[in-house]
Short mmCIF file of C-alpha atoms in Angstrom, two decimals:
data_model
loop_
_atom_site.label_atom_id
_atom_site.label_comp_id
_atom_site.label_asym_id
_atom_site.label_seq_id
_atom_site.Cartn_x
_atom_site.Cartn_y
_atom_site.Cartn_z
CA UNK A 1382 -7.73 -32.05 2.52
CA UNK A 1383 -4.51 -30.02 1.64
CA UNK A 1384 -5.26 -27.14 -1.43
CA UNK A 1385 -3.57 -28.71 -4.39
CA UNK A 1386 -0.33 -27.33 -5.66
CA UNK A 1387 -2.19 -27.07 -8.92
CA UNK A 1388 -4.84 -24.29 -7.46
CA UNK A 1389 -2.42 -22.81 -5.73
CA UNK A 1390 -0.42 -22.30 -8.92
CA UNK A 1391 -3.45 -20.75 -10.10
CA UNK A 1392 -4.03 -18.24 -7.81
CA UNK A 1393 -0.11 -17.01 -7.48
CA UNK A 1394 -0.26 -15.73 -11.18
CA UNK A 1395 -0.53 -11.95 -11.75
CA UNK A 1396 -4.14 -10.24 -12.89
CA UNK A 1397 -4.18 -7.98 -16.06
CA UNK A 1398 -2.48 -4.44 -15.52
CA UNK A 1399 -3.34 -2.89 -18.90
CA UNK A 1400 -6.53 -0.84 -17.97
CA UNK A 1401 -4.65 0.06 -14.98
CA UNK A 1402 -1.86 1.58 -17.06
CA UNK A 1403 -4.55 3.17 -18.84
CA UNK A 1404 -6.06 4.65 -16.22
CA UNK A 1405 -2.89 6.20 -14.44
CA UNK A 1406 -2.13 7.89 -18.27
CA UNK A 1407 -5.88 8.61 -18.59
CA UNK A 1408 -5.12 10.71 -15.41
CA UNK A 1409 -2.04 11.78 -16.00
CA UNK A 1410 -3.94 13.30 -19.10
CA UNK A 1411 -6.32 14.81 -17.24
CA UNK A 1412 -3.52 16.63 -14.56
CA UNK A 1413 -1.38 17.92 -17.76
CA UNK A 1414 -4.13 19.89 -19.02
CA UNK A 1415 -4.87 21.55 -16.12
CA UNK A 1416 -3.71 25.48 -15.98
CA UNK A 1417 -0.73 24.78 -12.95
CA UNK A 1418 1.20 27.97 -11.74
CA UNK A 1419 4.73 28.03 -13.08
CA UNK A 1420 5.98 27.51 -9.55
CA UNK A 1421 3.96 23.92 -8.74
CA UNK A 1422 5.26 20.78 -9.69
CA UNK A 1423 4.31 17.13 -8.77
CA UNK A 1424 4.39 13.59 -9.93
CA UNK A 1425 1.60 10.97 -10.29
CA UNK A 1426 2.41 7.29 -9.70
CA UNK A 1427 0.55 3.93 -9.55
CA UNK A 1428 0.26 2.78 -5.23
CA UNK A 1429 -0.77 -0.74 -3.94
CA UNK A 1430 -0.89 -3.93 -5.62
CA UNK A 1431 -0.50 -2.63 -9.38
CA UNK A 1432 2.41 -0.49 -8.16
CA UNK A 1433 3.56 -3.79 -6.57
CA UNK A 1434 2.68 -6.40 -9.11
CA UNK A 1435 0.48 -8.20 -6.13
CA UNK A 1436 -2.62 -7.52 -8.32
CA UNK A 1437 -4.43 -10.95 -8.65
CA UNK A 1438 -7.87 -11.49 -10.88
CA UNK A 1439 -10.69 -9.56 -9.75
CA UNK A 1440 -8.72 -6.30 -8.29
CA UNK A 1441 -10.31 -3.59 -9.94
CA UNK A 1442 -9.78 -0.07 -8.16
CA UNK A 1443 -6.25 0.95 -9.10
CA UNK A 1444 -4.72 3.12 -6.16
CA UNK A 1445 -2.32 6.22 -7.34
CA UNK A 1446 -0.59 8.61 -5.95
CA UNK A 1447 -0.65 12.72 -7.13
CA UNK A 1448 2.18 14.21 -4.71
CA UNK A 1449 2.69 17.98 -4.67
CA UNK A 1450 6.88 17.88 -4.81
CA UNK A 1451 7.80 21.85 -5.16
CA UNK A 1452 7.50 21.81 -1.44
CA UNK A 1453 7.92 18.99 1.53
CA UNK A 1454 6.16 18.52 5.18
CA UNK A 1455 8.35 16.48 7.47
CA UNK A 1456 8.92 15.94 11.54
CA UNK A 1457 11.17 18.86 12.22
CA UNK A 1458 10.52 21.18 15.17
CA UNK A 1459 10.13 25.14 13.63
CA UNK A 1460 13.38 25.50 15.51
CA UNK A 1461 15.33 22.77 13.72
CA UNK A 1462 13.66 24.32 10.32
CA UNK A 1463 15.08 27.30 11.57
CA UNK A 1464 18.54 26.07 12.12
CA UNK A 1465 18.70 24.16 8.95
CA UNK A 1466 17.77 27.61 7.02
CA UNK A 1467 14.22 26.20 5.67
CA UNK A 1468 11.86 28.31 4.99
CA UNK A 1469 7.50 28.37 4.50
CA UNK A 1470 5.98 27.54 1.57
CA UNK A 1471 2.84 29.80 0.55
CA UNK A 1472 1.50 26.86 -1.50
CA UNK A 1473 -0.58 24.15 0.87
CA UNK A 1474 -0.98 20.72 0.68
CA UNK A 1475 -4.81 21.70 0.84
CA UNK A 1476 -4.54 24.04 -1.85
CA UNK A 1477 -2.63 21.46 -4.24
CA UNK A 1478 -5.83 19.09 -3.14
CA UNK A 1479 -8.40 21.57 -4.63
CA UNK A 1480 -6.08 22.29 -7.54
CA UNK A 1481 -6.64 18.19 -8.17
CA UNK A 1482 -9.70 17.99 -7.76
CA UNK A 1483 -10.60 21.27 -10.43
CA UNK A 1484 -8.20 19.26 -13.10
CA UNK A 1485 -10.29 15.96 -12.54
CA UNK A 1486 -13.18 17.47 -12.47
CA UNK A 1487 -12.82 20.02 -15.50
CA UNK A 1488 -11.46 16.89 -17.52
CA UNK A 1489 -13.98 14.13 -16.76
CA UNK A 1490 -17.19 16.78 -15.72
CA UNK A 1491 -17.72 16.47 -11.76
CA UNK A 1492 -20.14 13.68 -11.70
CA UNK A 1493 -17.42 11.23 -12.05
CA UNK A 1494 -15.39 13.08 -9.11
CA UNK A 1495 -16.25 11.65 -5.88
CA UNK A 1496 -14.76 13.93 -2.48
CA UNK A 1497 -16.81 12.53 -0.10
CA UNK A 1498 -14.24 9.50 1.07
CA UNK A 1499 -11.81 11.33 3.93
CA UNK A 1500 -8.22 9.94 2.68
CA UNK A 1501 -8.74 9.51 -1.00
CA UNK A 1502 -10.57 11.52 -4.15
CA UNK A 1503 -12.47 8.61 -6.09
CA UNK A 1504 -12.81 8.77 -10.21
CA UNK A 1505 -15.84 6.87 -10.39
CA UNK A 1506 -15.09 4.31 -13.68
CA UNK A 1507 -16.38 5.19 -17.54
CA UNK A 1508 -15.69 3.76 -20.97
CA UNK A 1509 -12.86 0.85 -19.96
CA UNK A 1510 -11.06 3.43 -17.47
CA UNK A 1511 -11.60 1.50 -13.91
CA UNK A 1512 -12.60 3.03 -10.83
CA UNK A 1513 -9.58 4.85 -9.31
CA UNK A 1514 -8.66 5.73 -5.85
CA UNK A 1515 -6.73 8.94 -5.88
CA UNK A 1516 -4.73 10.30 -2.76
CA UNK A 1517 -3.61 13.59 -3.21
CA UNK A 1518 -0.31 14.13 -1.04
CA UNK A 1519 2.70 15.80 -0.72
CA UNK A 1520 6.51 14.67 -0.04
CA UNK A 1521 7.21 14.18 3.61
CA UNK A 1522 10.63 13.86 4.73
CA UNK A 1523 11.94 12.20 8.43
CA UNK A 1524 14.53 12.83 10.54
CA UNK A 1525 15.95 11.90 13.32
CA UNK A 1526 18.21 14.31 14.84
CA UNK A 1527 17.83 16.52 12.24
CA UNK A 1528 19.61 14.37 9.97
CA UNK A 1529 17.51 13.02 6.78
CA UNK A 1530 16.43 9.34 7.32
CA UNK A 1531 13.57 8.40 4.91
CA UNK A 1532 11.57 9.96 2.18
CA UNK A 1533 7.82 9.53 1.63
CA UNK A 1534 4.37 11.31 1.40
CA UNK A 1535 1.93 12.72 4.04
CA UNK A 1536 -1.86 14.02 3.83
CA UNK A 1537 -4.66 14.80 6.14
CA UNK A 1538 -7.75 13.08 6.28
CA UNK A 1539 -10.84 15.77 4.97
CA UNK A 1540 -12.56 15.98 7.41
CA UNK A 1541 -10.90 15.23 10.35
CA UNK A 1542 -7.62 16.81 9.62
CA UNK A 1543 -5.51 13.49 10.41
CA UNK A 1544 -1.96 13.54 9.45
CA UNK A 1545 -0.95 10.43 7.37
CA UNK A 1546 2.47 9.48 6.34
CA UNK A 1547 3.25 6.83 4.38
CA UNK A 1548 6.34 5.68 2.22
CA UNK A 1549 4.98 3.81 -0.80
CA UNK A 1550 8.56 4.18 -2.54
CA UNK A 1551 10.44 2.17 0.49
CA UNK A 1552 7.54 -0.64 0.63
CA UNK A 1553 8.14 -0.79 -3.30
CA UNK A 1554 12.17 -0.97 -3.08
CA UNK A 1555 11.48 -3.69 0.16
CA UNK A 1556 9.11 -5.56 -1.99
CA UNK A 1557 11.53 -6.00 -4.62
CA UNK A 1558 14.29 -6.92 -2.63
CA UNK A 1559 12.49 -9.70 -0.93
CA UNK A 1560 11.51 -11.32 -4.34
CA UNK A 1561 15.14 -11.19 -5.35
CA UNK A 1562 17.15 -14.20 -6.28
CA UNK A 1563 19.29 -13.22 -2.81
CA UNK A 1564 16.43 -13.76 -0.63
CA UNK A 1565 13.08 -15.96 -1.82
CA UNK A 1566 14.31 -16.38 -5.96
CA UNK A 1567 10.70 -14.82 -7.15
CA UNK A 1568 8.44 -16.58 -4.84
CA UNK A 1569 7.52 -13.62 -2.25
CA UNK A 1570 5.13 -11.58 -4.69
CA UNK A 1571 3.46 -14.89 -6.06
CA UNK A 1572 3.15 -16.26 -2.34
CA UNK A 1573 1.56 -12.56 -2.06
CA UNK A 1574 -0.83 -13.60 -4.50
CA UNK A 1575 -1.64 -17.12 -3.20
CA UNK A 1576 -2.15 -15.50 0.36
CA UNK A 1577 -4.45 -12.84 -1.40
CA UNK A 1578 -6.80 -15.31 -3.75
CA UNK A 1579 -7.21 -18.12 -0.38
CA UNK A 1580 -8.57 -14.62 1.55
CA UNK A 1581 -11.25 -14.99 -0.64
CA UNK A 1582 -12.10 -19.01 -0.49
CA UNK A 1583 -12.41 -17.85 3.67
CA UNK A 1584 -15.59 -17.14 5.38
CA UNK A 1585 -15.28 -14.06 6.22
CA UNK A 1586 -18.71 -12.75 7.36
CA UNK A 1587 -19.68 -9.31 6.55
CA UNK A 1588 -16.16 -8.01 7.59
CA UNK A 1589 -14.56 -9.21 4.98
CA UNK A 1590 -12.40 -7.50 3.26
CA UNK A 1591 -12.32 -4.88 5.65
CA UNK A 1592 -11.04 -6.90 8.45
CA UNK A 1593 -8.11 -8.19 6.14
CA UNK A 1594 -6.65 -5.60 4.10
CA UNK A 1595 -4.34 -6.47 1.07
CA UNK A 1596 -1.75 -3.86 2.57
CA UNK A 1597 -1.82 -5.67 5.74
CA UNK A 1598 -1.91 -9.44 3.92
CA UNK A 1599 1.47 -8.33 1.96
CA UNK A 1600 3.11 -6.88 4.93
CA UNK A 1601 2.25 -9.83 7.14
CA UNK A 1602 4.36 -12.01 4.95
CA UNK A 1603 7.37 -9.76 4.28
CA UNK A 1604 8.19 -10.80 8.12
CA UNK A 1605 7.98 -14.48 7.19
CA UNK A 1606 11.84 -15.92 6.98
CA UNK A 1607 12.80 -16.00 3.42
CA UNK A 1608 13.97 -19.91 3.95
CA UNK A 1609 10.41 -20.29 4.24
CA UNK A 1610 9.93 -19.77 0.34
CA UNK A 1611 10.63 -22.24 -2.25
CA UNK A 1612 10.58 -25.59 -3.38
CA UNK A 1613 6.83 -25.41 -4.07
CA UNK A 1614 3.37 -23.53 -3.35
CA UNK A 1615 2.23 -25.95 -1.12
CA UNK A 1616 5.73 -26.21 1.27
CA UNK A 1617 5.87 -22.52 0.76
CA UNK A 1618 2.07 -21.78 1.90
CA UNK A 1619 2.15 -24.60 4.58
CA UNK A 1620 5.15 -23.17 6.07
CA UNK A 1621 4.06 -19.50 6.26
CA UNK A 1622 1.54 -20.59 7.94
CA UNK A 1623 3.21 -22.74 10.54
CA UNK A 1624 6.01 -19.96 11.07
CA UNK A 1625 2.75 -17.19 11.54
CA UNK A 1626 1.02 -19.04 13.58
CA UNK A 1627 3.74 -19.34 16.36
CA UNK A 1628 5.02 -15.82 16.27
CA UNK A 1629 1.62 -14.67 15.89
CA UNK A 1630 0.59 -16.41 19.31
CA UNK A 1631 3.78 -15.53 21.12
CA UNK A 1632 5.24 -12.67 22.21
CA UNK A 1633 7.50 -12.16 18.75
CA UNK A 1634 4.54 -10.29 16.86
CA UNK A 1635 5.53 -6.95 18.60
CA UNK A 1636 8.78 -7.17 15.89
CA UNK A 1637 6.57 -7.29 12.99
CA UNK A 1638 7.05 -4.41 10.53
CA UNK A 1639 5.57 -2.98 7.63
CA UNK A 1640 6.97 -3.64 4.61
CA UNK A 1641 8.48 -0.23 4.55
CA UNK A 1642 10.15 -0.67 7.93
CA UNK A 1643 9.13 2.55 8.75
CA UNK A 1644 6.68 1.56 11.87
CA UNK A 1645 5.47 -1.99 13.28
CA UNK A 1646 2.84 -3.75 12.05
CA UNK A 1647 1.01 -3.98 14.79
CA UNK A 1648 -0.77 -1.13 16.75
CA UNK A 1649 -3.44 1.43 17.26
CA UNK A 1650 -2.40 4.10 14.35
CA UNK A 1651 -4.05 4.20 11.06
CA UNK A 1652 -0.95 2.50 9.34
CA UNK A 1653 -1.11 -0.56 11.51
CA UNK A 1654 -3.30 -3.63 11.62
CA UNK A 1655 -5.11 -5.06 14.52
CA UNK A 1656 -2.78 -7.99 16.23
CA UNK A 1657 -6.29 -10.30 16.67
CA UNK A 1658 -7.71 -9.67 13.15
CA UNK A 1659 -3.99 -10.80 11.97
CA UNK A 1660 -4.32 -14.15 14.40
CA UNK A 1661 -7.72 -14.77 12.75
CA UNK A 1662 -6.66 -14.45 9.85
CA UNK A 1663 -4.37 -17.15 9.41
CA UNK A 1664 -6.46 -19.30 11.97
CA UNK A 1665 -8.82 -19.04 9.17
CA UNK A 1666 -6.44 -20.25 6.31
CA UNK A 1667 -5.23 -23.16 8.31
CA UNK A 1668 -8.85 -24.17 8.32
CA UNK A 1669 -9.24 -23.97 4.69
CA UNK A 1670 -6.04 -25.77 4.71
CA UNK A 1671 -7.31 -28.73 7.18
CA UNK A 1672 -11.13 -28.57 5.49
#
């Protein structure tokens, strides 16, 4: 029996992003009051689906950014620094991380400051602020022969010391772009939302959501054809699926990209998905679909 256009109406509408305003100016609060050195500067900025209006009922943590910007990492060699005149910075990513985590904690007492998760500092909720997830980076610029390509943000994982580089700002811009009215007319960030709420009416198992990350969900369908949106949630959902399912199973996956275009989808780093857990995924919601 097909999922009625009614519920899928339902689950494409957008969940409630005041308390997660509130919580990015709670700790936006919290950073301003801190005692910075004249020479530091940064900005703090709401990540994932409240960043990207993919939020749907029942998200809760809200995922921001605190990126040190009076200094930049990137891919250059220390002899095309060199050449290009840069020069060291004295102040360290790691340093700006404790510098965070002293503000937080001085501003909401420790016991609400959790450092124990490797990529992100967690402020533990209180009082209608929701829990947040807090990755403290700092801008990361790439280049490809030594000519500036892409801007975005890089930490290391503590412990472990894994480099990370993301670029929330392009997979915001891409986002946007395919919701326009020149490529799906509004549907891609509801479809984003249908996708999101039927992950939940799956049976998952004790993976779940683990094995299918909202990230991953949202990037999945930014590689889906924008002729495939449209008309109504049903053709729209039915013919996602369809279109997955064969590239998914054929040798076409290997083109899938991140929303930010910045890497493929699909691989072994810690910025790409796992091609099976993808095919299951949508072997799953044509299930739910056919059930």
């Amino acid at each position: 029996m097909a999922i009625s256009e009614s519920q899928l109406q339902t689950w494409s509408n957008q969940g409630a992003i005041i308390s997660a305003q509130n919580t990015h100016q709670s700790i936006r609060n919290a950073l301003q009051s801190y005692q910075w050195s004249s020479n530091i500067a940064y900005n703090s900025y709401l990540q994932g689906s409240y960043r990207n209006s993919t939020n749907i009922r029942g998200d809760s943590d809200v995922d921001l950014v605190v990126e040190l910007t009076s200094g930049f990492y990137s891919n250059l060699t220390a002899e095309e620094k060199f050449q290009l005149g840069m020069t060291s910075a004295d102040y360290t990513w790691a340093a700006f991380r404790q510098d965070v985590i002293a503000a937080l904690s001085k501003y909401y007492g420790s016991q609400h400051v959790d450092t124990s998760g490797s990529k992100s500092i967690k402020l533990l909720p209180n009082s209608g602020r929701l829990k947040a997830d807090i990755v403290v980076a700092a801008t990361y610029k790439h280049y490809e022969k030594m000519k500036l390509v892409a801007e975005g943000m890089t930490f290391w994982t503590v412990p472990g010391g894994q480099q990370i580089c993301n670029f929330p700002r392009r997979h915001y811009d891409n986002g946007a772009a395919k919701n326009s009215n020149q490529q799906t007319r509004g549907w891609y960030k509801p479809t984003v939302r249908v996708f999101k709420n039927a992950r939940s009416r799956i049976n998952t198992g004790l993976l779940f959501p683990r094995q299918f990350p909202s990230y991953f969900i949202e990037c999945l369908l930014y590689n889906v054809p924008s002729n495939k949106f449209g008309v109504s949630f049903q053709s729209t959902f039915t013919s996602s699926l369809n279109w997955l399912s064969t590239e998914l199973n054929s040798g076409n996956w290997q083109r899938f990209v991140c929303q930010n275009e910045m890497s493929y989808l699909f691989g072994n780093s810690s910025v790409q998905w796992n091609i099976d857990d993808a095919r299951d995924y949508v072997g799953k919601l044509i299930n739910l679909w056919n059930t």
